[in-house]
Amino acid sequence: MRHLAGLARIDLSESELESLTGELAQIVESIAKVSEVATPDVVATSHPIPLSNVFREDEVRPSLTVEQALSGAPEREGDRFKVASILDEEQ
């Protein structure tokens, strides 16, 4: 574990090394269990339940007019919200 910490350039205390060594052992054991069942006849998946397009259909719906959208704006510039510039950039 000390070698891995050195490769990652992480300075770990002795107590951290002891704790992480146990955690790493648990991770390796878990990967071994998964490898036991991950045989060539098991198809790799990114999700346990097959999904298709889960998005709703696009539908044109009535929306706010420009005047309604800008009615509560503190400042406007034409048909747009006027906001303070950031990054000191001129338009």
Tab-separated table of N, CA, C and O in Angstrom:
chain	number	residue	atom	x	y	z
A	1	MET	N	0.826	-1.182	0.000
A	1	MET	CA	0.000	0.000	0.000
A	1	MET	C	0.876	1.254	0.000
A	1	MET	O	0.557	2.221	-0.650
A	2	ARG	N	1.977	1.201	0.712
A	2	ARG	CA	2.889	2.339	0.762
A	2	ARG	C	3.408	2.647	-0.654
A	2	ARG	O	3.524	3.793	-1.047
A	3	HIS	N	3.682	1.576	-1.427
A	3	HIS	CA	4.176	1.743	-2.788
A	3	HIS	C	3.120	2.436	-3.662
A	3	HIS	O	3.432	3.353	-4.420
A	4	LEU	N	1.863	1.994	-3.551
A	4	LEU	CA	0.782	2.628	-4.314
A	4	LEU	C	0.615	4.095	-3.932
A	4	LEU	O	0.411	4.949	-4.795
A	5	ALA	N	0.704	4.383	-2.653
A	5	ALA	CA	0.588	5.772	-2.195
A	5	ALA	C	1.724	6.601	-2.771
A	5	ALA	O	1.528	7.745	-3.192
A	6	GLY	N	2.918	6.023	-2.832
A	6	GLY	CA	4.055	6.732	-3.411
A	6	GLY	C	3.852	6.995	-4.891
A	6	GLY	O	4.160	8.083	-5.388
A	7	LEU	N	3.337	6.003	-5.623
A	7	LEU	CA	3.075	6.188	-7.053
A	7	LEU	C	2.040	7.286	-7.291
A	7	LEU	O	2.120	8.034	-8.263
A	8	ALA	N	1.050	7.347	-6.403
A	8	ALA	CA	0.003	8.362	-6.523
A	8	ALA	C	0.420	9.688	-5.908
A	8	ALA	O	-0.320	10.663	-5.955
A	9	ARG	N	1.611	9.715	-5.315
A	9	ARG	CA	2.140	10.908	-4.656
A	9	ARG	C	1.201	11.400	-3.553
A	9	ARG	O	0.879	12.574	-3.444
A	10	ILE	N	0.761	10.423	-2.755
A	10	ILE	CA	-0.110	10.714	-1.623
A	10	ILE	C	0.659	10.396	-0.353
A	10	ILE	O	1.167	9.290	-0.185
A	11	ASP	N	0.743	11.349	0.532
A	11	ASP	CA	1.438	11.157	1.810
A	11	ASP	C	0.423	10.646	2.825
A	11	ASP	O	-0.511	11.356	3.195
A	12	LEU	N	0.573	9.388	3.249
A	12	LEU	CA	-0.359	8.788	4.193
A	12	LEU	C	0.337	8.495	5.516
A	12	LEU	O	1.489	8.072	5.537
A	13	SER	N	-0.408	8.688	6.594
A	13	SER	CA	0.115	8.342	7.921
A	13	SER	C	0.043	6.825	8.094
A	13	SER	O	-0.603	6.127	7.314
A	14	GLU	N	0.671	6.320	9.150
A	14	GLU	CA	0.648	4.872	9.423
A	14	GLU	C	-0.779	4.374	9.635
A	14	GLU	O	-1.162	3.317	9.153
A	15	SER	N	-1.587	5.160	10.367
A	15	SER	CA	-2.972	4.726	10.626
A	15	SER	C	-3.786	4.718	9.326
A	15	SER	O	-4.619	3.834	9.112
A	16	GLU	N	-3.541	5.686	8.456
A	16	GLU	CA	-4.234	5.706	7.167
A	16	GLU	C	-3.814	4.513	6.314
A	16	GLU	O	-4.646	3.894	5.641
A	17	LEU	N	-2.525	4.186	6.332
A	17	LEU	CA	-2.046	3.027	5.580
A	17	LEU	C	-2.708	1.740	6.063
A	17	LEU	O	-3.138	0.909	5.255
A	18	GLU	N	-2.826	1.572	7.378
A	18	GLU	CA	-3.462	0.379	7.937
A	18	GLU	C	-4.925	0.297	7.520
A	18	GLU	O	-5.412	-0.749	7.089
A	19	SER	N	-5.624	1.419	7.627
A	19	SER	CA	-7.038	1.453	7.279
A	19	SER	C	-7.243	1.164	5.792
A	19	SER	O	-8.077	0.346	5.410
A	20	LEU	N	-6.478	1.828	4.948
A	20	LEU	CA	-6.629	1.653	3.507
A	20	LEU	C	-6.199	0.266	3.042
A	20	LEU	O	-6.740	-0.258	2.064
A	21	THR	N	-5.264	-0.347	3.728
A	21	THR	CA	-4.848	-1.703	3.381
A	21	THR	C	-6.016	-2.666	3.557
A	21	THR	O	-6.276	-3.510	2.697
A	22	GLY	N	-6.755	-2.512	4.646
A	22	GLY	CA	-7.946	-3.334	4.859
A	22	GLY	C	-9.010	-3.075	3.817
A	22	GLY	O	-9.651	-4.006	3.308
A	23	GLU	N	-9.212	-1.817	3.482
A	23	GLU	CA	-10.213	-1.461	2.477
A	23	GLU	C	-9.821	-2.013	1.112
A	23	GLU	O	-10.667	-2.508	0.368
A	24	LEU	N	-8.541	-1.928	0.766
A	24	LEU	CA	-8.071	-2.435	-0.511
A	24	LEU	C	-8.271	-3.950	-0.583
A	24	LEU	O	-8.694	-4.480	-1.616
A	25	ALA	N	-8.019	-4.639	0.519
A	25	ALA	CA	-8.230	-6.084	0.554
A	25	ALA	C	-9.702	-6.412	0.308
A	25	ALA	O	-10.025	-7.347	-0.435
A	26	GLN	N	-10.596	-5.642	0.884
A	26	GLN	CA	-12.036	-5.845	0.688
A	26	GLN	C	-12.423	-5.593	-0.768
A	26	GLN	O	-13.219	-6.337	-1.344
A	27	ILE	N	-11.855	-4.576	-1.391
A	27	ILE	CA	-12.142	-4.264	-2.795
A	27	ILE	C	-11.675	-5.407	-3.688
A	27	ILE	O	-12.399	-5.860	-4.577
A	28	VAL	N	-10.452	-5.896	-3.455
A	28	VAL	CA	-9.915	-6.999	-4.251
A	28	VAL	C	-10.786	-8.239	-4.098
A	28	VAL	O	-11.083	-8.938	-5.074
A	29	GLU	N	-11.240	-8.512	-2.883
A	29	GLU	CA	-12.117	-9.666	-2.629
A	29	GLU	C	-13.443	-9.513	-3.372
A	29	GLU	O	-13.951	-10.464	-3.966
A	30	SER	N	-14.001	-8.314	-3.369
A	30	SER	CA	-15.265	-8.067	-4.066
A	30	SER	C	-15.108	-8.254	-5.565
A	30	SER	O	-15.981	-8.815	-6.240
A	31	ILE	N	-14.017	-7.775	-6.118
A	31	ILE	CA	-13.759	-7.937	-7.554
A	31	ILE	C	-13.617	-9.408	-7.898
A	31	ILE	O	-14.104	-9.873	-8.927
A	32	ALA	N	-12.968	-10.174	-7.033
A	32	ALA	CA	-12.822	-11.613	-7.259
A	32	ALA	C	-14.188	-12.295	-7.295
A	32	ALA	O	-14.431	-13.174	-8.134
A	33	LYS	N	-15.109	-11.902	-6.410
A	33	LYS	CA	-16.455	-12.486	-6.397
A	33	LYS	C	-17.192	-12.176	-7.696
A	33	LYS	O	-17.860	-13.037	-8.267
A	34	VAL	N	-17.076	-10.941	-8.171
A	34	VAL	CA	-17.732	-10.555	-9.421
A	34	VAL	C	-17.122	-11.341	-10.578
A	34	VAL	O	-17.825	-11.807	-11.474
A	35	SER	N	-15.812	-11.518	-10.561
A	35	SER	CA	-15.133	-12.253	-11.629
A	35	SER	C	-15.587	-13.700	-11.699
A	35	SER	O	-15.586	-14.300	-12.765
A	36	GLU	N	-15.992	-14.273	-10.567
A	36	GLU	CA	-16.463	-15.657	-10.552
A	36	GLU	C	-17.728	-15.823	-11.384
A	36	GLU	O	-17.910	-16.842	-12.037
A	37	VAL	N	-18.613	-14.850	-11.354
A	37	VAL	CA	-19.874	-14.959	-12.087
A	37	VAL	C	-19.831	-14.282	-13.451
A	37	VAL	O	-20.702	-14.512	-14.270
A	38	ALA	N	-18.840	-13.486	-13.700
A	38	ALA	CA	-18.722	-12.787	-14.979
A	38	ALA	C	-18.069	-13.719	-16.001
A	38	ALA	O	-16.902	-13.601	-16.319
A	39	THR	N	-18.861	-14.673	-16.484
A	39	THR	CA	-18.363	-15.634	-17.464
A	39	THR	C	-18.659	-15.132	-18.869
A	39	THR	O	-19.464	-14.208	-19.048
A	40	PRO	N	-18.030	-15.705	-19.884
A	40	PRO	CA	-18.250	-15.233	-21.264
A	40	PRO	C	-19.703	-15.282	-21.709
A	40	PRO	O	-20.106	-14.516	-22.585
A	41	ASP	N	-20.523	-16.166	-21.126
A	41	ASP	CA	-21.929	-16.239	-21.543
A	41	ASP	C	-22.817	-15.206	-20.853
A	41	ASP	O	-24.003	-15.122	-21.142
A	42	VAL	N	-22.245	-14.407	-19.953
A	42	VAL	CA	-22.998	-13.338	-19.304
A	42	VAL	C	-22.731	-12.045	-20.054
A	42	VAL	O	-21.588	-11.597	-20.169
A	43	VAL	N	-23.780	-11.471	-20.605
A	43	VAL	CA	-23.646	-10.247	-21.392
A	43	VAL	C	-23.371	-9.058	-20.473
A	43	VAL	O	-24.045	-8.878	-19.457
A	44	ALA	N	-22.386	-8.255	-20.847
A	44	ALA	CA	-22.078	-7.048	-20.072
A	44	ALA	C	-23.212	-6.047	-20.238
A	44	ALA	O	-23.764	-5.889	-21.325
A	45	THR	N	-23.579	-5.401	-19.143
A	45	THR	CA	-24.635	-4.397	-19.195
A	45	THR	C	-24.204	-3.150	-18.438
A	45	THR	O	-23.344	-3.200	-17.568
A	46	SER	N	-24.816	-2.042	-18.804
A	46	SER	CA	-24.552	-0.811	-18.073
A	46	SER	C	-25.677	-0.527	-17.085
A	46	SER	O	-25.577	0.366	-16.267
A	47	HIS	N	-26.771	-1.309	-17.210
A	47	HIS	CA	-27.923	-1.094	-16.352
A	47	HIS	C	-28.606	-2.442	-16.128
A	47	HIS	O	-28.731	-3.221	-17.068
A	48	PRO	N	-29.060	-2.725	-14.924
A	48	PRO	CA	-29.652	-4.032	-14.662
A	48	PRO	C	-30.987	-4.274	-15.359
A	48	PRO	O	-31.386	-5.406	-15.553
A	49	ILE	N	-31.670	-3.226	-15.744
A	49	ILE	CA	-32.968	-3.357	-16.404
A	49	ILE	C	-32.833	-2.799	-17.815
A	49	ILE	O	-32.363	-1.664	-18.000
A	50	PRO	N	-33.227	-3.553	-18.832
A	50	PRO	CA	-33.126	-3.023	-20.200
A	50	PRO	C	-33.958	-1.748	-20.346
A	50	PRO	O	-35.118	-1.706	-19.930
A	51	LEU	N	-33.355	-0.729	-20.902
A	51	LEU	CA	-34.049	0.541	-21.077
A	51	LEU	C	-34.108	0.912	-22.545
A	51	LEU	O	-33.191	0.636	-23.309
A	52	SER	N	-35.172	1.544	-22.917
A	52	SER	CA	-35.252	2.165	-24.238
A	52	SER	C	-35.388	3.659	-23.974
A	52	SER	O	-35.213	4.108	-22.844
A	53	ASN	N	-35.726	4.403	-24.972
A	53	ASN	CA	-35.847	5.841	-24.803
A	53	ASN	C	-36.861	6.135	-23.694
A	53	ASN	O	-38.035	5.807	-23.802
A	54	VAL	N	-36.377	6.734	-22.610
A	54	VAL	CA	-37.250	7.013	-21.469
A	54	VAL	C	-37.704	8.469	-21.449
A	54	VAL	O	-38.302	8.917	-20.491
A	55	PHE	N	-37.396	9.195	-22.518
A	55	PHE	CA	-37.780	10.595	-22.581
A	55	PHE	C	-39.178	10.734	-23.169
A	55	PHE	O	-39.605	9.943	-24.008
A	56	ARG	N	-39.852	11.747	-22.755
A	56	ARG	CA	-41.186	11.990	-23.306
A	56	ARG	C	-41.053	12.546	-24.716
A	56	ARG	O	-40.024	13.072	-25.102
A	57	GLU	N	-42.110	12.448	-25.464
A	57	GLU	CA	-42.141	13.015	-26.810
A	57	GLU	C	-42.102	14.543	-26.715
A	57	GLU	O	-42.672	15.130	-25.786
A	58	ASP	N	-41.426	15.177	-27.650
A	58	ASP	CA	-41.428	16.641	-27.702
A	58	ASP	C	-42.790	17.102	-28.199
A	58	ASP	O	-43.291	16.616	-29.202
A	59	GLU	N	-43.371	18.026	-27.470
A	59	GLU	CA	-44.662	18.567	-27.855
A	59	GLU	C	-44.585	20.084	-27.796
A	59	GLU	O	-44.068	20.647	-26.833
A	60	VAL	N	-45.105	20.723	-28.815
A	60	VAL	CA	-45.167	22.175	-28.808
A	60	VAL	C	-46.304	22.563	-27.879
A	60	VAL	O	-47.421	22.076	-27.999
A	61	ARG	N	-45.985	23.428	-26.918
A	61	ARG	CA	-46.981	23.874	-25.954
A	61	ARG	C	-46.944	25.395	-25.876
A	61	ARG	O	-45.908	26.006	-26.129
A	62	PRO	N	-48.037	25.994	-25.476
A	62	PRO	CA	-48.024	27.453	-25.301
A	62	PRO	C	-47.003	27.836	-24.227
A	62	PRO	O	-46.809	27.106	-23.253
A	63	SER	N	-46.339	28.954	-24.436
A	63	SER	CA	-45.376	29.412	-23.435
A	63	SER	C	-45.558	30.902	-23.212
A	63	SER	O	-46.449	31.527	-23.777
A	64	LEU	N	-44.702	31.461	-22.394
A	64	LEU	CA	-44.789	32.882	-22.081
A	64	LEU	C	-44.433	33.735	-23.296
A	64	LEU	O	-43.565	33.368	-24.094
A	65	THR	N	-45.067	34.881	-23.364
A	65	THR	CA	-44.662	35.853	-24.374
A	65	THR	C	-43.402	36.539	-23.867
A	65	THR	O	-43.038	36.411	-22.689
A	66	VAL	N	-42.732	37.266	-24.740
A	66	VAL	CA	-41.533	38.000	-24.324
A	66	VAL	C	-41.891	38.964	-23.200
A	66	VAL	O	-41.172	39.072	-22.205
A	67	GLU	N	-42.994	39.653	-23.324
A	67	GLU	CA	-43.404	40.616	-22.301
A	67	GLU	C	-43.666	39.931	-20.966
A	67	GLU	O	-43.266	40.430	-19.918
A	68	GLN	N	-44.313	38.778	-20.985
A	68	GLN	CA	-44.576	38.056	-19.746
A	68	GLN	C	-43.268	37.578	-19.108
A	68	GLN	O	-43.093	37.686	-17.892
A	69	ALA	N	-42.368	37.073	-19.917
A	69	ALA	CA	-41.111	36.548	-19.389
A	69	ALA	C	-40.264	37.650	-18.779
A	69	ALA	O	-39.598	37.445	-17.768
A	70	LEU	N	-40.286	38.827	-19.386
A	70	LEU	CA	-39.443	39.924	-18.916
A	70	LEU	C	-40.147	40.851	-17.936
A	70	LEU	O	-39.548	41.801	-17.438
A	71	SER	N	-41.406	40.572	-17.621
A	71	SER	CA	-42.173	41.481	-16.765
A	71	SER	C	-41.559	41.649	-15.374
A	71	SER	O	-41.685	42.704	-14.778
A	72	GLY	N	-40.912	40.647	-14.840
A	72	GLY	CA	-40.323	40.760	-13.510
A	72	GLY	C	-38.834	41.034	-13.524
A	72	GLY	O	-38.197	41.060	-12.473
A	73	ALA	N	-38.263	41.247	-14.705
A	73	ALA	CA	-36.816	41.466	-14.794
A	73	ALA	C	-36.452	42.841	-14.261
A	73	ALA	O	-37.124	43.831	-14.553
A	74	PRO	N	-35.381	42.941	-13.470
A	74	PRO	CA	-34.967	44.243	-12.968
A	74	PRO	C	-34.524	45.159	-14.103
A	74	PRO	O	-34.768	46.360	-14.073
A	75	GLU	N	-33.882	44.584	-15.116
A	75	GLU	CA	-33.472	45.372	-16.282
A	75	GLU	C	-33.605	44.517	-17.531
A	75	GLU	O	-33.463	43.305	-17.480
A	76	ARG	N	-33.872	45.165	-18.632
A	76	ARG	CA	-33.951	44.458	-19.895
A	76	ARG	C	-33.295	45.290	-20.969
A	76	ARG	O	-33.150	46.501	-20.849
A	77	GLU	N	-32.888	44.608	-22.002
A	77	GLU	CA	-32.283	45.263	-23.155
A	77	GLU	C	-32.974	44.680	-24.379
A	77	GLU	O	-32.702	43.554	-24.784
A	78	GLY	N	-33.919	45.414	-24.915
A	78	GLY	CA	-34.708	44.890	-26.027
A	78	GLY	C	-35.545	43.723	-25.543
A	78	GLY	O	-36.282	43.825	-24.575
A	79	ASP	N	-35.409	42.589	-26.215
A	79	ASP	CA	-36.167	41.392	-25.851
A	79	ASP	C	-35.351	40.423	-25.000
A	79	ASP	O	-35.599	39.228	-24.987
A	80	ARG	N	-34.362	40.955	-24.276
A	80	ARG	CA	-33.495	40.086	-23.471
A	80	ARG	C	-33.362	40.624	-22.055
A	80	ARG	O	-33.561	41.799	-21.798
A	81	PHE	N	-32.977	39.713	-21.134
A	81	PHE	CA	-32.630	40.134	-19.789
A	81	PHE	C	-31.308	40.877	-19.874
A	81	PHE	O	-30.413	40.481	-20.618
A	82	LYS	N	-31.150	41.950	-19.118
A	82	LYS	CA	-29.875	42.644	-19.051
A	82	LYS	C	-29.236	42.269	-17.721
A	82	LYS	O	-29.841	42.427	-16.666
A	83	VAL	N	-28.020	41.742	-17.802
A	83	VAL	CA	-27.322	41.317	-16.599
A	83	VAL	C	-25.951	41.968	-16.560
A	83	VAL	O	-25.411	42.378	-17.585
A	84	ALA	N	-25.399	42.052	-15.368
A	84	ALA	CA	-24.067	42.625	-15.214
A	84	ALA	C	-23.058	41.731	-15.914
A	84	ALA	O	-23.164	40.507	-15.903
A	85	SER	N	-22.077	42.370	-16.526
A	85	SER	CA	-21.061	41.584	-17.213
A	85	SER	C	-20.160	40.905	-16.201
A	85	SER	O	-19.946	41.396	-15.095
A	86	ILE	N	-19.703	39.724	-16.580
A	86	ILE	CA	-18.744	39.017	-15.730
A	86	ILE	C	-17.470	38.839	-16.526
A	86	ILE	O	-17.464	38.960	-17.748
A	87	LEU	N	-16.383	38.635	-15.867
A	87	LEU	CA	-15.080	38.444	-16.509
A	87	LEU	C	-14.570	39.709	-17.182
A	87	LEU	O	-13.661	39.654	-17.990
A	88	ASP	N	-15.186	40.840	-16.900
A	88	ASP	CA	-14.750	42.129	-17.459
A	88	ASP	C	-14.572	42.115	-18.960
A	88	ASP	O	-13.625	42.661	-19.504
A	89	GLU	N	-15.483	41.459	-19.658
A	89	GLU	CA	-15.411	41.397	-21.119
A	89	GLU	C	-16.399	42.396	-21.705
A	89	GLU	O	-17.521	42.506	-21.277
A	90	GLU	N	-15.942	43.107	-22.703
A	90	GLU	CA	-16.805	44.039	-23.418
A	90	GLU	C	-17.484	43.312	-24.565
A	90	GLU	O	-16.895	42.464	-25.194
A	91	GLN	N	-18.696	43.680	-24.858
A	91	GLN	CA	-19.419	43.068	-25.991
A	91	GLN	C	-19.278	43.917	-27.214
A	91	GLN	O	-19.290	45.025	-27.330
